[in-house]
Coordinates of C-alpha atoms and ligand atoms in Angstrom, one line a residue:
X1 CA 38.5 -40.7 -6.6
X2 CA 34.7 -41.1 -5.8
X3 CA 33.5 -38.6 -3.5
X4 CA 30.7 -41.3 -2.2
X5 CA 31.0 -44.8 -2.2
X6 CA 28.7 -47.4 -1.9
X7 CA 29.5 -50.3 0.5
X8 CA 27.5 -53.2 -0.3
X9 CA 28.0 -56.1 2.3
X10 CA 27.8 -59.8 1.4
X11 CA 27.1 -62.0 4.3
X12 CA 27.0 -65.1 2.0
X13 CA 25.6 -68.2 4.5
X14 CA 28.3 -66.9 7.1
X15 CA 24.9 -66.7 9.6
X16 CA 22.3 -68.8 10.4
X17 CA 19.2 -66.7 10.8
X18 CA 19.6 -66.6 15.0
X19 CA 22.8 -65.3 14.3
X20 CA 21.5 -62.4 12.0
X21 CA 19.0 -61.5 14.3
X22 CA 21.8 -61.3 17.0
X23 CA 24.4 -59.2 14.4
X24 CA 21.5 -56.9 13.8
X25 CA 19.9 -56.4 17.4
X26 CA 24.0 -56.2 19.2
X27 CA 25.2 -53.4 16.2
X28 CA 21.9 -51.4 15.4
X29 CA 22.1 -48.8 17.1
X30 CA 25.8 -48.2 16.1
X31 CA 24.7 -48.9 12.2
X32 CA 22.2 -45.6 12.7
X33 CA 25.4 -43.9 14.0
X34 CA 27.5 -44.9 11.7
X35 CA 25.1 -44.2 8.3
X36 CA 24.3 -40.9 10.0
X37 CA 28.1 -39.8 10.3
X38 CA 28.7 -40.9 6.4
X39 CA 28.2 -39.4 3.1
X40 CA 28.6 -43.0 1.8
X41 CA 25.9 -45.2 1.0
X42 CA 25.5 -48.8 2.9
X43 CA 23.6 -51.7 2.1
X44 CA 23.5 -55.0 4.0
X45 CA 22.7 -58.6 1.7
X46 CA 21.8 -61.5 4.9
X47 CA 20.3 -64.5 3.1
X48 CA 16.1 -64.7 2.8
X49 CA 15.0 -65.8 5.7
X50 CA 16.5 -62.8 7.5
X51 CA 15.4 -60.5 4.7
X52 CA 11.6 -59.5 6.2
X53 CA 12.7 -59.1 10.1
X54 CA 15.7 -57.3 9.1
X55 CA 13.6 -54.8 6.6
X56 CA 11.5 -54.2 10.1
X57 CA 14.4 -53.7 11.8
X58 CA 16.4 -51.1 9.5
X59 CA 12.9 -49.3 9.0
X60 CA 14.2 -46.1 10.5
X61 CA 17.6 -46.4 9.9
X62 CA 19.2 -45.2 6.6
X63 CA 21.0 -48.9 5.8
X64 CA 19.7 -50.7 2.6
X65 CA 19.0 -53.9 2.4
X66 CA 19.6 -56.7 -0.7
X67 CA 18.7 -60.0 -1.3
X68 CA 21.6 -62.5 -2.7
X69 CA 19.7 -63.8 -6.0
X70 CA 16.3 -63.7 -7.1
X71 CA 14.6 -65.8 -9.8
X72 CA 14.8 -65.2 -13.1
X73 CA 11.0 -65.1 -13.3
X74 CA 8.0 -63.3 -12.9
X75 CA 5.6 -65.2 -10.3
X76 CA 4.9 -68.7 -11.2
X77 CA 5.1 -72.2 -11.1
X78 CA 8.1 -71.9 -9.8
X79 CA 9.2 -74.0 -7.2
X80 CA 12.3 -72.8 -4.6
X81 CA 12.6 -69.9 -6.6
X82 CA 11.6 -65.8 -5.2
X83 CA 10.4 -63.5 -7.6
X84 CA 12.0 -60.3 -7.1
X85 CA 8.6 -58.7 -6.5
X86 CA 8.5 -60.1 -3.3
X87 CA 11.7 -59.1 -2.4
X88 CA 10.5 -55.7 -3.6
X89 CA 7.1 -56.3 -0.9
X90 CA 9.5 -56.9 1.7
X91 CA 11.1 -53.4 1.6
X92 CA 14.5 -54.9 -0.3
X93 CA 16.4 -51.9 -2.0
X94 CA 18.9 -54.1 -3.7
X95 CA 19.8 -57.7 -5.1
X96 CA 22.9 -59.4 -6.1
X97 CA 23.1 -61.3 -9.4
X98 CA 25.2 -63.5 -11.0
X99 CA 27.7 -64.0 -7.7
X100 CA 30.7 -65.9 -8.8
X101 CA 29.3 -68.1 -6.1
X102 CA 25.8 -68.9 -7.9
X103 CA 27.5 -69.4 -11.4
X104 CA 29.5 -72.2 -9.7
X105 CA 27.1 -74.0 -7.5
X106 CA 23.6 -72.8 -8.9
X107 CA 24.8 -73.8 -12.6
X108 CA 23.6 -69.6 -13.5
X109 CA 24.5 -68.5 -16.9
X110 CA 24.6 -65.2 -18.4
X111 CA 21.6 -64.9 -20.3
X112 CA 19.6 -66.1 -17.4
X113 CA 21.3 -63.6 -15.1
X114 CA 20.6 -60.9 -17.6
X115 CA 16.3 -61.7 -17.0
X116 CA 17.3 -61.7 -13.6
X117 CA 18.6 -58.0 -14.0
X118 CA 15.4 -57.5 -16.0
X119 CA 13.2 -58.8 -13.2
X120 CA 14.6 -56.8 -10.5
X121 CA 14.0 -53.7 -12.4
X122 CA 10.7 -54.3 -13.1
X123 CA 10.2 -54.6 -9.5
X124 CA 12.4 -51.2 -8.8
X125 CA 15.1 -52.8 -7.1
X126 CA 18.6 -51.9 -7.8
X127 CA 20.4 -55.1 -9.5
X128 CA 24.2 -55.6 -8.5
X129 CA 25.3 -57.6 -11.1
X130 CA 28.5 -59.2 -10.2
X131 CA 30.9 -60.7 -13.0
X132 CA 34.9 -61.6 -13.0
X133 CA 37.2 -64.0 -14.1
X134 CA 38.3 -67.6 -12.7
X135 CA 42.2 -67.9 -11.8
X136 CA 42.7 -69.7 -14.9
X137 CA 41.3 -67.4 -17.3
X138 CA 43.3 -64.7 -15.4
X139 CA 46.4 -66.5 -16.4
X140 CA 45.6 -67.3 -20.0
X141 CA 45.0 -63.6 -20.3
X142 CA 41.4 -63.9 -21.2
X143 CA 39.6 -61.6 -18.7
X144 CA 38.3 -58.9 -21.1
X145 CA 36.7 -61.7 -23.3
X146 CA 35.3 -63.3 -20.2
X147 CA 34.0 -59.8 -19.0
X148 CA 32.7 -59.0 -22.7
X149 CA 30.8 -62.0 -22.3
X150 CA 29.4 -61.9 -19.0
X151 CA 27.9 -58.2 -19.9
X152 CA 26.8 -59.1 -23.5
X153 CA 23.2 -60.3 -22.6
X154 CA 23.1 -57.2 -19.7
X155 CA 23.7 -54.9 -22.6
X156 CA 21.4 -56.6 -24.9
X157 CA 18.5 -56.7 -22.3
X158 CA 18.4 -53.0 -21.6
X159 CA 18.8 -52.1 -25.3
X160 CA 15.9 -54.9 -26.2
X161 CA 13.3 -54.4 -23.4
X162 CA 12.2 -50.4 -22.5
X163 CA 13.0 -50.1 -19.1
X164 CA 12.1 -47.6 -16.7
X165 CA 15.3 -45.7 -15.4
X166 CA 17.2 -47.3 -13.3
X167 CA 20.7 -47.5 -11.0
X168 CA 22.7 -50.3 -11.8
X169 CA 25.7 -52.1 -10.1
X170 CA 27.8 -54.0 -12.1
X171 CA 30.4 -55.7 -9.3
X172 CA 33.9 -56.6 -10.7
X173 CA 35.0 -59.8 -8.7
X174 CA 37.9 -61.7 -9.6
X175 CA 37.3 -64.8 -8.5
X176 CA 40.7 -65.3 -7.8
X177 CA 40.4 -62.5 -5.1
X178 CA 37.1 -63.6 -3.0
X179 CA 38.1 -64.7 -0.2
X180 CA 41.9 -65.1 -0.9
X181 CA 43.4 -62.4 1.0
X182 CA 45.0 -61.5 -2.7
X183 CA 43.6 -58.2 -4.4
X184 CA 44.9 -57.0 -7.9
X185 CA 47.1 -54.6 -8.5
X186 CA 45.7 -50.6 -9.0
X187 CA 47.4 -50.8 -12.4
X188 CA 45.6 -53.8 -13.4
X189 CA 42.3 -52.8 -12.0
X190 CA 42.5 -49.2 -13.8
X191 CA 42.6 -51.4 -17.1
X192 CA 40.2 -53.7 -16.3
X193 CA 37.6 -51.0 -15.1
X194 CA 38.3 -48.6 -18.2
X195 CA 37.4 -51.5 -20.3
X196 CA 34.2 -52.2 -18.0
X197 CA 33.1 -48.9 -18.5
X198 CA 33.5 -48.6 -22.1
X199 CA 31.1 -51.6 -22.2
X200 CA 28.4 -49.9 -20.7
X201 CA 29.0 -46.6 -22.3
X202 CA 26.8 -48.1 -25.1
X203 CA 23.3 -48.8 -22.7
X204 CA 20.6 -46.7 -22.7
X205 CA 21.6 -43.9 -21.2
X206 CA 18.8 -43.1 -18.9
X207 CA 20.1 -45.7 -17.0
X208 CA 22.3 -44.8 -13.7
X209 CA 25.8 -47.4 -14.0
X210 CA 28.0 -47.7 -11.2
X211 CA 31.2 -49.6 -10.8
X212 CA 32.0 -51.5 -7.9
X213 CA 35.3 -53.7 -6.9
X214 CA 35.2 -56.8 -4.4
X215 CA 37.3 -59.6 -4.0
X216 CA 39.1 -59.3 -0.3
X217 CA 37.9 -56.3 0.9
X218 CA 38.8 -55.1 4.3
X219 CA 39.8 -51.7 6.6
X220 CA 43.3 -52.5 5.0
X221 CA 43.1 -53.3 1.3
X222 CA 40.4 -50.7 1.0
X223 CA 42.4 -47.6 1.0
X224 CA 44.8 -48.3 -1.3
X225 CA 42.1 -49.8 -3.8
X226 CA 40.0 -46.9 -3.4
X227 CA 42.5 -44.6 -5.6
X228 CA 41.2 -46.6 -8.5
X229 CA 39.5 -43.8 -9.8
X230 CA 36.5 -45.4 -12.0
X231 CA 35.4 -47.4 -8.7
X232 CA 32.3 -46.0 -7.1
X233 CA 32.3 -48.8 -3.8
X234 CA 33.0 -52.2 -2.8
X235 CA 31.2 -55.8 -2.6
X236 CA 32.3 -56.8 0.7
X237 CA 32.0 -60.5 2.0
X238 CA 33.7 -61.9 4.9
X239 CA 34.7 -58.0 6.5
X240 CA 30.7 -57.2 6.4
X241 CA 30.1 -60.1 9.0
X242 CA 32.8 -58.0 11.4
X243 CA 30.7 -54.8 12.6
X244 CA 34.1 -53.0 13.6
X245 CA 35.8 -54.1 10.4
X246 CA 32.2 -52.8 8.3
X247 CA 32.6 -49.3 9.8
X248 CA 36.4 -48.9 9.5
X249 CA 36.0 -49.6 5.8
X250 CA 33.1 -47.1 5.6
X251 CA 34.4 -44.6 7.4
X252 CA 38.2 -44.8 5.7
X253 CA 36.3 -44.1 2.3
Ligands
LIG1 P1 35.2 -61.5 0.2 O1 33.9 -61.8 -0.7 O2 35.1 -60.0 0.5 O3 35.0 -62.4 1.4 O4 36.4 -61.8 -0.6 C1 33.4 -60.9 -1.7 C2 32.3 -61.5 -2.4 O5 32.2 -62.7 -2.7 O6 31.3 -60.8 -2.8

């Protein structure tokens, strides 16, 4: 098992941006307390508009904090898009990409996900770049092929374009799990995860690649997915939004 996780929390469009503000001003002196009291690493993901106040707020307090997407694109014409260099200017640590959620409604595929990756590197931000398989394709048995192809253009990127070093998330969500209340069995998630990281054995290897689960993460499921040795933290939606829930989970790992 990891001796340091890293507890990345999704907060989706669960808040408006008053409510942010509100989370972040009611629990911040408790978040100092609780990153001070933990070995483990934790970043918090609001959606943009929160992103700049928030970056003011954490300042002196050892929580990241991560966009939810970025464009694909280096500064343009561009419209509705922001380039990850901004989100860099704004004092974000981390991004997510390619969230089952973005695939579905935003249309994402992988190769475009893969500039994204390449984007938030160039702007030295660590990508989290989430992949996993729909219920169906979990069924059909098809999840390693679905993962193979999700990370193809990841791989290719990094092997193609010289990249400064760099840590890397790659998130496995089953979509099946988000949100469900379901979470896989250790078993299947041991197989699944050897075969993610013999994937990425192949990148560059000045690059840093970490392994994260999510997919129904709370205080409860946590600890018993946790003893999947290859994982190295969780993507954590819905519990992240719950202060008291957010700090059980951290402090449990
Ligand atoms: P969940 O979401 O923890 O609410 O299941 C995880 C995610 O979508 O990243």
């Amino acid at each position: 098992m990891s001796t340091h996780y890293t507890i990345i929390g999704n907060w989706k469009m669960y808040f408006s941006y008053k409510q942010a503000m509100q989370w972040a001003n009611q629990h911040l002196e408790s978040l100092e307390e609780l990153a001070q009291s933990t070995q483990n690493t934790i970043a918090l993901c609001p959606s943009f508009e929160s992103l700049e106040p928030l970056s003011s707020s954490f300042k002196n307090i050892s929580i990241g904090l991560g966009a939810q997407d970025c464009s694909d694109h280096a500064l343009g014409a561009y419209t509705g898009q922001v380039a990850a260099q901004s989100l860099a200017e704004i004092g974000c640590s981390h991004c997510i990409i390619g969230h089952s959620e973005k695939r579905q409604f935003g249309h994402e595929g992988n190769d475009q996900i893969a500039q994204k990756m390449i984007q938030l590197i160039k702007s030295g931000i660590t990508p989290i770049v989430c992949i996993g398989e729909s219920k169906e394709e979990f069924d059909q048995g098809k999840t390693l092929s679905v993962l193979e192809k999700q990370l193809a253009p990841i791989g290719k990127a990094l092997q193609e374009q010289a990249q400064p070093a760099t840590s890397l998330f790659i998130a496995y969500e089953p979509i099946w799990s988000i949100g469900t209340g379901i979470t896989p069995e250790n078993t299947y998630l041991e197989e699944i995860f050897t075969h993610i990281q013999k994937l990425t054995s192949s990148y560059p290897n000045q690059h840093s690649i970490r392994l994260l689960y999510g997919g129904s993460v709370t205080s409860q499921t946590s600890v018993t997915l946790k003893k999947v040795g290859l994982i190295e933290g969780f993507l954590i939606g819905k519990a992240s939004t719950d202060f008291q829930e957010l700090k059980k989970i951290v402090l449990l790992l």
